Coordinates of C-alpha atoms in Angstrom, one line a residue:
M15 CA -22.8 -38.0 1.1
A16 CA -25.8 -36.3 -0.3
S17 CA -24.3 -32.8 0.3
L18 CA -21.2 -33.4 -1.9
F19 CA -23.3 -34.8 -4.7
G20 CA -26.0 -32.0 -4.2
L21 CA -22.1 -29.6 -4.9
S22 CA -21.4 -31.4 -8.4
K23 CA -24.5 -29.7 -9.7
I24 CA -23.7 -26.2 -9.1
P25 CA -20.6 -25.4 -11.4
E26 CA -20.0 -22.1 -10.0
I27 CA -19.0 -23.1 -6.7
F28 CA -17.5 -27.0 -7.0
Y29 CA -14.9 -25.5 -9.9
L30 CA -14.2 -22.3 -6.9
V31 CA -13.2 -25.0 -4.8
L32 CA -11.3 -26.9 -7.4
E33 CA -9.0 -24.6 -7.9
H34 CA -7.3 -24.1 -4.5
L35 CA -7.2 -27.8 -4.4
G36 CA -3.4 -29.4 -5.3
Y37 CA -3.5 -32.8 -7.5
S38 CA -3.4 -34.9 -4.8
D39 CA -6.5 -34.0 -2.8
I40 CA -7.9 -33.7 -6.7
F41 CA -7.2 -37.3 -7.3
S42 CA -8.4 -38.0 -3.5
L43 CA -11.9 -36.0 -4.2
L44 CA -12.0 -37.8 -7.7
I45 CA -12.3 -40.9 -6.4
T46 CA -14.7 -40.3 -4.0
C47 CA -17.6 -39.5 -6.2
K48 CA -18.9 -40.6 -9.6
S49 CA -20.5 -37.2 -10.7
F50 CA -17.1 -35.8 -9.8
Y51 CA -15.2 -37.8 -11.9
P52 CA -15.0 -35.8 -15.0
A53 CA -14.9 -31.7 -13.7
C54 CA -11.9 -33.6 -11.1
Y55 CA -10.2 -35.0 -14.5
R56 CA -10.2 -31.5 -16.5
E57 CA -8.8 -29.9 -12.9
L58 CA -6.0 -32.5 -13.4
W59 CA -5.2 -32.1 -16.4
S60 CA -5.8 -27.6 -16.3
T61 CA -2.3 -27.0 -15.1
L62 CA 0.9 -28.3 -16.2
A63 CA 3.6 -26.9 -14.3
F64 CA 7.5 -28.4 -13.9
R65 CA 9.0 -27.7 -10.6
G66 CA 12.4 -25.9 -10.7
Y67 CA 15.0 -25.6 -8.5
I68 CA 14.1 -23.2 -6.3
A69 CA 10.5 -22.2 -5.8
S70 CA 8.4 -19.5 -7.0
D71 CA 5.2 -18.1 -6.3
L72 CA 4.6 -16.8 -9.9
I73 CA 3.6 -21.4 -10.0
E74 CA 1.4 -23.0 -7.0
E75 CA 3.8 -25.1 -5.4
R76 CA 1.5 -27.8 -4.5
R77 CA 0.6 -27.9 -9.3
Q78 CA 3.4 -28.7 -10.5
I79 CA 5.7 -31.6 -11.5
G80 CA 9.1 -32.3 -9.8
S81 CA 10.0 -35.8 -8.9
Y82 CA 11.9 -37.5 -11.7
T83 CA 9.3 -40.6 -11.4
T84 CA 6.5 -38.2 -11.9
R85 CA 8.2 -37.1 -15.3
E86 CA 9.2 -40.3 -16.4
R87 CA 5.5 -41.6 -16.2
L88 CA 4.0 -38.0 -17.6
L89 CA 6.5 -38.9 -20.2
K90 CA 5.5 -42.1 -21.4
F91 CA 2.5 -40.4 -21.6
L92 CA 3.3 -37.6 -24.0
K93 CA 4.7 -40.0 -26.4
T94 CA 1.4 -41.6 -26.6
D95 CA -1.2 -41.1 -29.4
D96 CA -3.7 -40.6 -27.4
A97 CA -2.5 -38.0 -25.1
Y98 CA -4.2 -35.1 -25.9
Q99 CA -7.3 -36.5 -26.2
H100 CA -6.8 -38.0 -22.8
G101 CA -5.7 -34.7 -21.1
L102 CA -3.9 -32.9 -23.2
K103 CA -6.8 -30.8 -24.8
Y104 CA -7.8 -29.6 -20.9
M105 CA -4.6 -28.9 -20.3
K106 CA -4.7 -24.1 -19.9
V107 CA -1.9 -24.1 -18.1
L108 CA 1.6 -23.9 -18.4
G109 CA 4.7 -23.5 -16.0
L110 CA 8.5 -23.4 -16.0
G111 CA 10.0 -22.9 -12.8
K112 CA 13.7 -22.1 -12.5
S113 CA 15.7 -24.7 -14.8
P114 CA 13.4 -27.1 -14.7
F115 CA 14.8 -29.6 -17.1
S116 CA 18.7 -31.1 -16.4
S117 CA 20.5 -30.7 -19.8
W118 CA 22.4 -33.6 -18.9
T119 CA 19.6 -36.4 -18.1
T120 CA 18.7 -37.9 -20.6
D121 CA 14.9 -38.4 -20.0
D122 CA 15.3 -34.5 -19.3
Q123 CA 16.7 -33.7 -23.3
E124 CA 13.5 -35.9 -25.0
L125 CA 10.8 -34.6 -22.3
I126 CA 12.4 -30.9 -24.0
R127 CA 12.0 -32.2 -27.7
V128 CA 9.0 -33.7 -27.0
L129 CA 6.9 -30.7 -25.4
N130 CA 8.5 -28.5 -28.5
E131 CA 7.0 -31.1 -31.2
L132 CA 3.4 -31.1 -29.4
L133 CA 3.9 -27.0 -28.5
K134 CA 4.2 -26.9 -32.7
S135 CA 1.7 -29.3 -33.6
G136 CA -0.9 -27.8 -31.4
K137 CA -1.1 -30.6 -29.0
L138 CA -0.3 -29.0 -26.8
A139 CA -1.8 -25.6 -26.5
P140 CA -1.5 -23.1 -23.3
R141 CA -3.8 -20.4 -22.2
I142 CA -1.4 -19.3 -20.1
V143 CA 2.0 -20.1 -20.1
K144 CA 4.0 -18.6 -16.8
V145 CA 8.0 -18.8 -16.5
C146 CA 10.9 -18.6 -13.5
L147 CA 13.4 -17.4 -16.3
S148 CA 17.4 -17.7 -14.2
S149 CA 20.3 -16.6 -15.8
E150 CA 21.2 -20.8 -15.9
D151 CA 18.1 -21.2 -18.3
I152 CA 20.2 -18.6 -20.7
S153 CA 23.7 -19.3 -20.1
R154 CA 25.9 -16.5 -21.6
N155 CA 27.7 -19.1 -23.6
R156 CA 24.5 -21.0 -24.6
D157 CA 22.3 -20.1 -27.7
P158 CA 19.1 -19.0 -26.1
E159 CA 17.5 -19.4 -28.7
S160 CA 18.0 -23.3 -28.9
V161 CA 17.4 -23.5 -24.5
G162 CA 14.8 -26.4 -22.8
V163 CA 11.1 -25.6 -24.3
F164 CA 11.9 -21.6 -25.1
P165 CA 12.0 -22.1 -29.4
G166 CA 9.0 -24.2 -29.5
L167 CA 7.8 -21.8 -27.3
K168 CA 8.4 -18.7 -29.0
E169 CA 7.1 -19.8 -32.7
Y170 CA 3.7 -20.8 -30.9
C171 CA 2.9 -17.4 -28.8
R172 CA 4.3 -15.9 -33.0
E173 CA 1.8 -17.9 -34.0
R174 CA -0.9 -17.0 -31.8
S175 CA -3.1 -13.9 -31.1
L176 CA -3.0 -12.0 -27.3
S177 CA -6.3 -13.8 -27.0
E178 CA -5.1 -17.0 -27.8
V179 CA -2.0 -16.8 -25.4
T180 CA -0.5 -14.5 -22.4
I181 CA 2.8 -14.6 -21.0
H182 CA 3.1 -14.2 -17.0
L183 CA 7.3 -13.3 -16.7
Q184 CA 9.3 -13.4 -12.9
T185 CA 12.9 -12.8 -13.9
E186 CA 16.3 -11.6 -13.0
V187 CA 17.0 -11.5 -16.6
V188 CA 17.0 -8.3 -18.8
R189 CA 19.2 -9.3 -21.8
S190 CA 18.6 -12.0 -24.0
L191 CA 15.1 -11.7 -23.1
Y192 CA 14.1 -10.9 -27.7
S193 CA 16.1 -14.4 -27.7
V194 CA 13.6 -16.4 -25.7
F195 CA 9.7 -14.5 -25.7
D196 CA 7.5 -13.2 -28.1
L197 CA 7.6 -9.8 -25.8
S198 CA 4.3 -8.8 -27.2
K199 CA 2.6 -11.8 -25.1
I200 CA 4.3 -11.0 -22.0
T201 CA 1.5 -9.6 -20.0
K202 CA 2.8 -10.1 -16.4
F203 CA 6.6 -8.7 -16.1
S204 CA 8.4 -9.3 -12.3
L205 CA 11.7 -8.2 -12.6
L206 CA 13.6 -9.1 -9.2
V207 CA 16.5 -6.7 -9.9
N208 CA 20.6 -8.0 -9.9
F209 CA 23.3 -4.9 -10.6
Q210 CA 25.9 -7.5 -9.2
R211 CA 25.8 -9.1 -6.0
W212 CA 28.6 -8.6 -2.9
Y213 CA 29.2 -12.6 -2.9
M214 CA 29.3 -13.0 -7.3
G215 CA 32.6 -10.3 -7.6
N216 CA 32.1 -8.8 -11.3
R217 CA 29.6 -11.6 -12.3
Q218 CA 26.9 -10.0 -14.3
D219 CA 23.6 -12.1 -14.5
S220 CA 20.5 -9.6 -15.5
W221 CA 22.3 -6.8 -18.1
Q222 CA 24.0 -7.3 -21.1
T223 CA 25.9 -4.1 -20.3
D224 CA 28.8 -4.0 -17.8
N225 CA 27.3 -3.1 -14.1
E226 CA 28.9 0.0 -14.4
D227 CA 26.9 1.5 -17.6
S228 CA 24.1 2.9 -15.8
R229 CA 23.3 4.9 -19.4
G230 CA 23.0 1.7 -21.2
Q231 CA 21.6 -0.3 -18.2
I232 CA 18.2 1.9 -18.6
V233 CA 18.3 2.2 -22.1
E234 CA 18.4 -1.9 -21.9
L235 CA 15.1 -1.5 -20.1
A236 CA 13.7 1.3 -22.0
D237 CA 13.6 -1.1 -25.0
I238 CA 12.3 -4.3 -23.3
L239 CA 9.2 -2.5 -22.5
H240 CA 8.9 -0.9 -25.4
E241 CA 8.2 -4.2 -26.8
M242 CA 5.7 -5.6 -24.2
F243 CA 3.6 -3.1 -25.4
N244 CA 0.8 -5.1 -24.0
L245 CA 1.7 -5.0 -20.6
K246 CA -0.7 -5.3 -17.3
Y247 CA 1.9 -5.7 -14.6
F248 CA 5.0 -4.5 -13.8
S249 CA 6.7 -4.3 -11.1
W250 CA 10.8 -3.8 -10.5
D251 CA 12.2 -5.0 -7.1
T252 CA 15.4 -4.2 -5.7
D253 CA 14.7 -4.8 -2.4
T254 CA 14.9 -9.0 -2.5
H255 CA 18.9 -9.1 -3.8
Y256 CA 21.7 -7.5 -1.0
C257 CA 23.5 -6.0 -3.5
F258 CA 25.5 -2.8 -5.2
R259 CA 24.2 0.3 -6.9
N260 CA 25.4 2.6 -9.1
V261 CA 25.9 5.6 -7.9
F262 CA 25.3 8.3 -10.4
R263 CA 24.0 12.3 -10.4
L264 CA 21.0 12.4 -11.1
G265 CA 21.8 14.4 -14.4
E266 CA 24.2 12.2 -16.4
C267 CA 21.2 9.9 -17.2
Y268 CA 18.8 12.5 -18.0
M269 CA 17.8 12.0 -21.7
E270 CA 17.9 8.8 -20.8
L271 CA 15.6 8.8 -17.9
E272 CA 13.0 11.0 -19.9
D273 CA 13.1 8.2 -22.7
L274 CA 12.1 5.4 -20.0
Q275 CA 9.4 7.5 -18.9
A276 CA 7.7 8.5 -22.3
V277 CA 8.1 4.5 -22.8
V278 CA 6.8 3.8 -19.5
T279 CA 3.5 6.5 -19.7
N280 CA 2.5 5.3 -23.0
M281 CA 1.8 1.7 -21.6
K282 CA -1.7 1.9 -22.8
F283 CA -3.1 -1.5 -20.9
L284 CA -0.5 -1.3 -17.5
E285 CA -3.5 -2.0 -14.7
V286 CA -0.4 -2.1 -12.0
L287 CA 2.5 -0.8 -11.0
V288 CA 4.9 -2.5 -7.8
L289 CA 8.4 -0.8 -7.2
S290 CA 10.5 -1.9 -5.0
E291 CA 13.2 0.5 -4.0
F292 CA 14.1 3.4 -6.2
I293 CA 14.5 2.6 -10.3
F294 CA 18.1 3.6 -10.6
H295 CA 18.2 6.5 -8.7
P296 CA 16.4 7.5 -5.7
S297 CA 15.3 10.7 -7.0
F298 CA 14.3 9.2 -10.0
F299 CA 10.6 9.8 -9.7
L300 CA 8.2 7.2 -12.4
A301 CA 5.4 8.4 -12.9
P302 CA 2.7 5.2 -14.3
P303 CA 0.6 6.1 -16.8
A304 CA -2.9 7.0 -16.4
S305 CA -4.2 3.7 -16.7
V306 CA -3.2 2.7 -13.5
K307 CA -5.3 1.6 -11.1
R308 CA -2.9 -0.1 -8.2
L309 CA 0.4 1.3 -7.1
K310 CA 2.8 0.4 -5.0
Y311 CA 6.3 1.9 -3.8
K312 CA 9.0 0.8 -0.8
G313 CA 11.8 1.9 -0.4
S314 CA 14.1 4.2 0.4
F315 CA 13.3 7.5 -1.9
S316 CA 15.2 10.8 -1.6
V317 CA 13.6 14.4 -0.7
V318 CA 13.0 15.7 -4.2
W319 CA 11.9 12.6 -4.8
W320 CA 8.6 12.9 -2.4
R321 CA 8.4 17.0 -3.4
R322 CA 7.4 15.5 -6.5
F323 CA 5.8 12.6 -5.8
A324 CA 3.4 15.3 -4.1
T325 CA 2.4 17.1 -6.9
Y326 CA 1.9 14.3 -9.2
P327 CA -2.3 13.9 -9.7
F328 CA -1.8 10.0 -10.0
P329 CA -4.9 9.3 -12.6
G330 CA -7.0 6.4 -12.1
V331 CA -5.3 5.7 -8.9
E332 CA -7.5 3.7 -6.6
D333 CA -5.5 1.7 -4.8
L334 CA -1.9 3.3 -2.7
E335 CA 0.3 0.8 -0.9
I336 CA 3.8 3.0 0.5
G337 CA 5.7 1.0 2.3
V338 CA 9.1 0.8 4.1
P339 CA 12.5 -1.6 2.5
N340 CA 13.5 -5.1 4.1
C341 CA 16.8 -4.7 3.5
R342 CA 20.2 -2.4 3.7
P343 CA 21.1 -1.4 0.3
Y344 CA 24.9 -1.6 -0.3
H345 CA 24.7 2.2 -0.8
R346 CA 23.9 6.1 1.1
M347 CA 22.0 8.2 0.1
S348 CA 23.8 10.9 0.3
D349 CA 26.7 9.2 -2.3
F350 CA 23.4 9.4 -6.0
L351 CA 22.7 13.8 -4.3
E352 CA 24.1 17.0 -5.1
P353 CA 26.1 18.7 -2.1
E354 CA 23.0 20.8 -1.1
D355 CA 20.9 18.3 -0.3
H356 CA 23.2 15.5 1.9
D357 CA 21.2 17.4 4.8
K358 CA 17.7 16.6 4.0
K359 CA 16.0 14.1 5.7
V360 CA 12.7 12.4 4.4
E361 CA 11.8 12.1 7.7
D362 CA 11.8 15.9 8.2
L363 CA 10.2 17.2 5.2
I364 CA 7.1 18.6 5.3
L365 CA 4.7 18.5 2.0
G366 CA 2.1 20.5 3.3
D367 CA -0.7 18.4 0.9
V368 CA -1.0 16.4 -2.2
A369 CA -2.1 16.3 -5.3
I370 CA -3.7 12.5 -5.8
S371 CA -7.6 12.2 -4.4
S372 CA -8.8 9.5 -6.5
L373 CA -7.8 7.0 -3.4
K374 CA -10.1 4.0 -2.4
R375 CA -7.9 2.4 -0.8
F376 CA -4.5 3.2 1.3
E377 CA -1.9 2.1 2.6
T378 CA 1.4 2.8 5.2
G379 CA 4.4 0.4 6.5
R380 CA 4.9 3.4 8.8
G381 CA 5.5 1.5 12.3
S382 CA 6.2 -1.8 10.3
G383 CA 9.7 -1.2 9.8
A384 CA 13.1 1.0 11.0
P385 CA 11.6 4.7 11.3
G386 CA 12.7 7.6 8.4
H387 CA 12.0 7.0 5.8
L388 CA 8.4 8.6 5.1
P389 CA 7.9 12.1 5.5
A390 CA 6.2 13.3 8.5
D391 CA 2.4 14.8 7.2
L392 CA 2.0 12.3 4.4
E393 CA -1.2 10.2 5.8
E394 CA -2.3 13.5 6.7
C395 CA -2.1 15.4 3.3
I396 CA -3.8 11.5 1.6
L397 CA -6.4 11.2 4.2
R398 CA -7.4 15.2 3.8
K399 CA -6.8 14.8 0.4
N400 CA -8.9 12.3 -0.5
K401 CA -12.9 12.3 0.9
A402 CA -13.7 8.1 -0.2
L403 CA -11.1 6.8 2.8
K404 CA -13.4 4.9 5.3
R405 CA -12.8 6.4 8.5
T406 CA -11.2 3.7 10.0
L407 CA -8.4 4.1 8.9
Y408 CA -7.5 7.2 10.7
E409 CA -6.6 5.0 13.5
V410 CA -5.2 2.8 11.7
V411 CA -2.1 5.5 10.6
A412 CA -2.6 7.1 14.0
K413 CA -1.1 3.7 15.9
G414 CA 1.7 3.9 13.1
R415 CA 2.5 7.3 13.5
A416 CA 3.1 6.2 17.7
Q417 CA 4.2 3.0 17.7
E418 CA 7.8 4.3 14.6
L419 CA 7.8 7.8 17.7
I420 CA 8.3 5.0 20.2
K421 CA 10.2 3.1 18.4
T422 CA 12.8 6.0 17.5
C423 CA 12.9 6.9 20.7
R424 CA 13.4 3.7 22.4
T425 CA 16.6 4.1 20.0
K426 CA 17.7 7.4 21.2
L427 CA 17.1 6.1 25.0
E428 CA 19.2 2.9 24.4
L429 CA 22.1 5.4 22.9
R430 CA 22.4 6.9 26.3
L431 CA 22.7 4.2 28.0
G432 CA 25.8 3.0 26.0
Y433 CA 26.8 6.5 27.0
Y434 CA 26.3 6.3 30.8
K435 CA 27.9 2.4 31.0
S436 CA 31.8 3.9 30.5
P437 CA 31.4 6.6 33.7
M438 CA 29.2 3.8 35.9
L439 CA 31.5 1.2 35.2
R440 CA 34.5 3.7 36.2
R441 CA 32.8 4.5 39.2
Y442 CA 32.0 0.6 39.8
T443 CA 35.1 -0.6 39.7
S444 CA 36.3 1.4 41.9
R445 CA 33.6 -0.1 44.8
F446 CA 34.4 -3.1 44.0
I447 CA 38.6 -2.9 44.4
G448 CA 39.2 -5.0 47.6
S449 CA 36.0 -5.5 48.2
E450 CA 32.8 -8.8 47.6
T451 CA 29.7 -6.8 48.9
E452 CA 26.9 -6.4 45.8
A453 CA 23.5 -7.3 46.1
E454 CA 22.5 -3.9 46.4
D455 CA 24.5 -3.2 43.8
L456 CA 22.5 -3.7 41.1
K457 CA 19.0 -1.9 42.7
E458 CA 21.2 1.4 43.1
L459 CA 23.0 1.1 39.3
I460 CA 18.9 0.5 37.9
G461 CA 18.3 3.6 39.6
D462 CA 21.2 5.0 38.8
S463 CA 20.7 4.7 34.8
V464 CA 17.1 6.2 35.0
Q465 CA 18.4 9.3 36.9
R466 CA 21.2 10.2 34.5
L467 CA 18.2 9.9 31.3
V468 CA 16.2 11.6 33.1
E469 CA 18.2 14.7 34.1
C470 CA 20.7 14.5 29.9
P471 CA 19.2 17.3 28.5
N472 CA 16.9 16.5 25.1
D473 CA 20.4 18.2 22.9
W474 CA 22.9 15.8 23.9
G475 CA 25.0 15.0 20.9
S476 CA 23.2 18.0 18.9
S477 CA 26.5 20.0 19.3
S478 CA 28.8 21.6 16.9
E479 CA 31.2 19.0 18.3
N480 CA 31.4 15.2 20.0
P481 CA 32.1 15.6 23.0
F482 CA 33.6 11.9 23.2
E483 CA 35.7 14.4 20.3
V484 CA 36.8 17.1 22.4
V485 CA 37.6 14.7 25.6
G486 CA 39.4 12.6 23.5
R487 CA 42.3 14.6 22.6
F488 CA 42.6 15.8 26.4
G489 CA 44.1 11.7 26.8
S490 CA 45.7 11.8 23.7
N491 CA 48.5 14.1 25.0
F492 CA 47.8 12.8 28.3
E493 CA 49.2 9.7 27.3
Q494 CA 52.1 10.1 26.5
L495 CA 53.8 10.7 30.2
F496 CA 52.4 6.8 31.5
K497 CA 52.0 3.6 29.6
D498 CA 50.6 1.3 32.4
R499 CA 48.1 1.6 34.5
L500 CA 47.9 5.3 33.5
S501 CA 46.1 4.4 30.2
K502 CA 43.4 2.5 31.6
C503 CA 42.9 5.7 33.5
I504 CA 42.6 7.5 31.2
G505 CA 39.8 5.5 29.5
L506 CA 37.4 5.7 32.2
T507 CA 38.0 9.3 32.9
E508 CA 38.1 10.1 28.9
S509 CA 34.1 8.6 29.2
E510 CA 33.3 10.2 33.1
Y511 CA 34.2 13.8 31.6
A512 CA 32.4 13.0 27.7
Y513 CA 29.8 12.4 29.5
K514 CA 29.9 16.2 31.9
M515 CA 30.3 17.4 29.0
G516 CA 27.1 16.5 27.6
V517 CA 25.4 17.4 30.6
G518 CA 26.6 20.5 30.7
E519 CA 28.8 20.9 32.7
D520 CA 32.5 23.2 32.4
V521 CA 35.7 20.6 31.8
S522 CA 38.9 21.7 31.1
E523 CA 41.9 19.4 30.4
E524 CA 43.6 20.5 33.8
D525 CA 41.4 19.3 35.6
F526 CA 40.9 15.6 32.9
K527 CA 44.5 15.6 34.6
K528 CA 44.3 15.6 38.3
T529 CA 41.3 13.2 38.0
C530 CA 43.9 10.8 36.3
L531 CA 46.4 11.4 38.7
Q532 CA 44.7 11.2 41.7
M533 CA 43.0 8.0 40.6
L534 CA 46.7 6.6 39.3
A535 CA 47.9 7.1 42.7
N536 CA 45.0 5.5 44.9
W537 CA 45.4 2.2 42.3
W538 CA 49.5 2.2 41.9
N539 CA 50.4 0.5 45.2
L540 CA 47.4 -2.2 44.8
E541 CA 49.4 -5.4 47.1
S542 CA 47.5 -7.8 43.7
P543 CA 48.2 -6.6 39.6
N544 CA 45.3 -8.5 38.8
D545 CA 43.2 -6.8 41.9
W546 CA 42.3 -3.9 39.2
E547 CA 41.6 -6.2 36.6
N548 CA 39.1 -8.9 38.6
A549 CA 36.6 -5.7 39.8
R550 CA 36.9 -4.1 36.3
A551 CA 35.1 -7.1 35.4
R552 CA 33.2 -7.2 38.4
A553 CA 32.0 -4.0 37.7
E554 CA 31.6 -4.9 33.4
D555 CA 29.1 -7.7 34.6
L556 CA 27.2 -5.8 36.6
V557 CA 26.7 -2.3 34.3
E558 CA 25.1 -5.4 31.9
K559 CA 23.0 -6.6 33.9
G560 CA 21.9 -2.9 35.4
K561 CA 21.6 -2.0 31.5
N562 CA 19.3 -5.4 30.1
E563 CA 16.1 -4.6 33.3
V564 CA 16.0 -1.0 32.3
L565 CA 16.2 -2.3 28.5
D566 CA 13.6 -5.2 29.6
R567 CA 11.2 -2.5 31.1
L568 CA 11.3 -0.5 28.7
S569 CA 9.6 -3.0 26.6
K570 CA 7.1 -3.7 29.1
G571 CA 5.7 -0.3 28.9
Q572 CA 6.4 -0.6 25.3
D573 CA 3.1 -1.6 23.9
A574 CA 1.5 0.6 26.5
L575 CA 2.6 4.0 25.0
V576 CA 1.6 3.3 21.6
Q577 CA -1.4 2.9 22.8
E578 CA -1.3 6.3 24.2
Y579 CA 0.5 8.3 21.3
A580 CA -2.0 6.6 19.0
E581 CA -5.1 8.8 21.6
K582 CA -2.8 11.4 20.9
F583 CA -2.5 12.2 17.3
L584 CA -6.0 11.4 16.9
R585 CA -6.8 14.3 19.2
G586 CA -4.9 16.3 17.0
E587 CA -1.6 16.2 18.9
N588 CA 1.5 16.3 17.4
P589 CA 4.4 14.6 20.9
D590 CA 8.2 14.8 18.9
V591 CA 10.9 12.7 19.5
S592 CA 13.1 14.6 22.6
S593 CA 9.5 15.1 25.0
T594 CA 7.9 11.7 24.2
A595 CA 11.8 9.7 25.1
F596 CA 12.6 12.8 28.4
E597 CA 8.7 11.7 29.2
W598 CA 9.2 7.8 29.3
S599 CA 12.3 8.3 30.7
L600 CA 9.7 10.3 33.8
R601 CA 8.3 7.5 34.0
L602 CA 10.6 4.8 34.3
A603 CA 12.8 6.6 37.0
K604 CA 8.7 7.1 39.1
E605 CA 8.6 3.3 39.0
V606 CA 12.2 2.5 40.0
E607 CA 11.4 5.3 42.8
T608 CA 8.5 3.8 43.7
E609 CA 10.0 0.4 44.6
N610 CA 13.4 1.7 46.3
K611 CA 10.9 3.2 48.9
A612 CA 8.8 -0.8 49.6
R613 CA 12.0 -1.8 49.4
I614 CA 14.1 0.9 52.5
Q615 CA 10.6 1.2 54.1
G616 CA 9.6 -2.4 53.7
L617 CA 5.9 -1.3 52.6
D618 CA 2.9 -3.6 52.1
G619 CA 1.4 -3.5 49.2
V620 CA 3.7 -2.6 46.3
T621 CA 5.8 -5.2 44.3
P622 CA 8.9 -4.0 43.7
G623 CA 8.9 -4.7 39.3
A624 CA 5.3 -3.4 39.1
E625 CA 4.9 -2.1 36.0
V626 CA 3.2 1.7 36.4
D627 CA 0.8 2.4 34.4
P628 CA 2.1 4.9 31.9
V629 CA -1.4 5.6 29.9
S630 CA -2.9 9.3 30.7
S631 CA -5.7 8.7 33.7
S632 CA -7.8 11.3 31.1
G633 CA -6.9 9.1 28.0
S634 CA -9.5 6.8 26.6
S635 CA -9.2 3.5 25.0
S636 CA -12.1 4.8 22.6
I637 CA -11.8 8.5 20.8
P638 CA -14.3 9.6 19.1
I639 CA -13.5 11.4 15.7
S640 CA -15.7 14.3 14.4
P641 CA -16.2 15.3 10.9
G642 CA -13.9 18.4 11.2
T643 CA -10.6 15.9 12.6
I644 CA -7.4 16.6 11.5
L645 CA -4.6 14.0 12.1
L646 CA -2.5 15.7 12.6
R647 CA -1.6 19.4 12.2
C648 CA 0.2 20.3 9.8
E649 CA 2.4 23.6 10.9
G650 CA 5.1 24.5 7.9
G651 CA 4.8 24.4 4.4
A652 CA 6.2 22.3 1.8

C-alpha cells in the first residue's frame, strides 16, 4: 500500500498508468486507496463512448458503453441537475461507434435527445470527437441532418475553434459528409473505400455518384478533402473490402486526378498519409505534400507508378513503409493499362536509383506475402541513398529478399510436381493391374519425382507453344476413332508426351497414336472391366502420397535455405529463381539418394528421412558488413 500511495504523489506517471486501463480496472483502483479517488474519478469520466454494432479500433473497446442496462443508468444520471458538476465537466473524448443508437428504441431516442441538448448548452463539451460513421447512420432515405446526435454535434463544432474541438472520422461513406460534419474540424480521416461489394449487387454505400462514374467519384473525393484543410492524418483503404474496382485508362480521368493531386498538395498540416491499394488507378501516383513525415504505401501498383515513385524526392518524409496487399482485388492489373504495358512486370523492374534521401526509418513487406509486388532493387536503392538508416536494416532486408526468392522457388517446384503427376499416374496404373504389392513403390516414386525436378530445364513452360496444348491437339484428332477405353489411354498419353516435349524430347503425332494403340492393346482384353479403374485409383492414391512427401521435404529445408540465401544477399550476390530452384532440387535428390543407399545396403548410422543441411559449410551465421558493402548489385538501368 505504501508503494501505491507513493504513486499517487507522482501524477505524471499515475495518469500514464490510468490511460491504459478499462472502466472496471479504474473503478477497482478507485476504491483501493483514498488518495487515488480524485484522479480515478476524473479518468472514469474523461471518455464517454458508445459501442456500435461493429467493433472499431478508433475507439478503445475497454472504454465503450454497450449494454442496455448501463445506458439506462447513464440516461438517468444525465437528466439530473448535477450531471455536469459530478462528471461531465471532466469529459474530454466523445466516441460514437457504428450506429450506436437504435432508432426504434424509446430509451435510445431519449438518450439522443438529451445528448443533443447537452451539446447545445455546452455542458457536454468534448475536446476530441471520435466517430465511426456507417452507411446505416445516414441512409439514403433519411435526412442526414436529423440523425442521432449529429445535428447537435455539428452545431457544437461550428461554434468552436480548432483548438477547442477536433474530429477523428473513420467511415466508408463519402456522400453526405457535408451535411453531417463541420469538415474544417476533422483532423483525422480514415476512409474504408467501398466501390461495390461483390455480394451487394448494385448497392451504393460510399458514393453519391454511380459506381461506374469514376470521374464523379474523383471529383467527389477532391471536394471533400478540399474542405478538410486541417487534416493531419489521411488514410485510403481499398485493401480491406473484397470489392470491384472501376476500370478505366489513366488518360480518361487525367484532369480530375490532377485536381485531386492539387488538393492534396495544398494540405499544409498533413503529417501522416496511408494508402492501402491504389487511388482509383494503379498508375496514378499521389504525391504527398511537403508536410508529410510518415508515409505508407501498400498494395499492387503498376510499373508506371513505381517509376514515378523512384523520381519523386518526398521532401520531409522520415518514416516510409511499403507493404504487400492483404486480399486479391476483383480485377486484373492489365485491364487498367495500355496494351504496350501489359507484359511489364513489377518484380522485373530495375529502378536503378531513387530520389528520396531523408529517411530515418524504412520497412518493407517483402517476404511476408505473395511475391511480385515490389521492384527487384527497391531496398538496395533506398538503403544506398538514405545514410541515416540503421545498418541492422540490411540483414532484415536481405532476409526478406531471401524469403521471397525461396517462396517463388517453392511455387515453381510445386507447379512442376503437378506436371509430373499424370505421367507417373500412367506408370503406376499399368504396374498395379494384376498386382497387389506396393511396399516399395512410394520410395521409388519419391525418387522419380525428385529426379524429374532435376532433369526439367529451367525454361520449362516458357516456349511459344504450350506442350499440353500441342499434344492435346494430337489427342483430339485421334479420339474420334475410339470413345470407350481409348479415351482413358489418350488422357494418360497426353500427359506423358507433354512431359517429353517439356524436357526437350522430339514428339510426333504418329508416335502418339502408336503409344495409345499399344496401351489399348494391353488393356483391351482385361478379365474385369473394373481392373483399370481399381489400378488407377490405387495409383492416384500413391502419386498423391508421393507428391505430399516431396512437399513435406521442401518445407523441412525451407527455413535453412532462407538463412543461407539471406547471407548470399548480404555478401552482394544476386541469385535468380531458376538457379535457386535447380539447386534446391539437386539437394533434395542427394537426400533421397542417401536414404535409398542406406535402405538397400543396410548401412548403419544413416536414418531414412534425416534432413540434409542445405546450408553451405563455408557460410557463416553472422556475416560482418563493411561500410562499402552494397546489399544487391544493380545490373541494369532504370
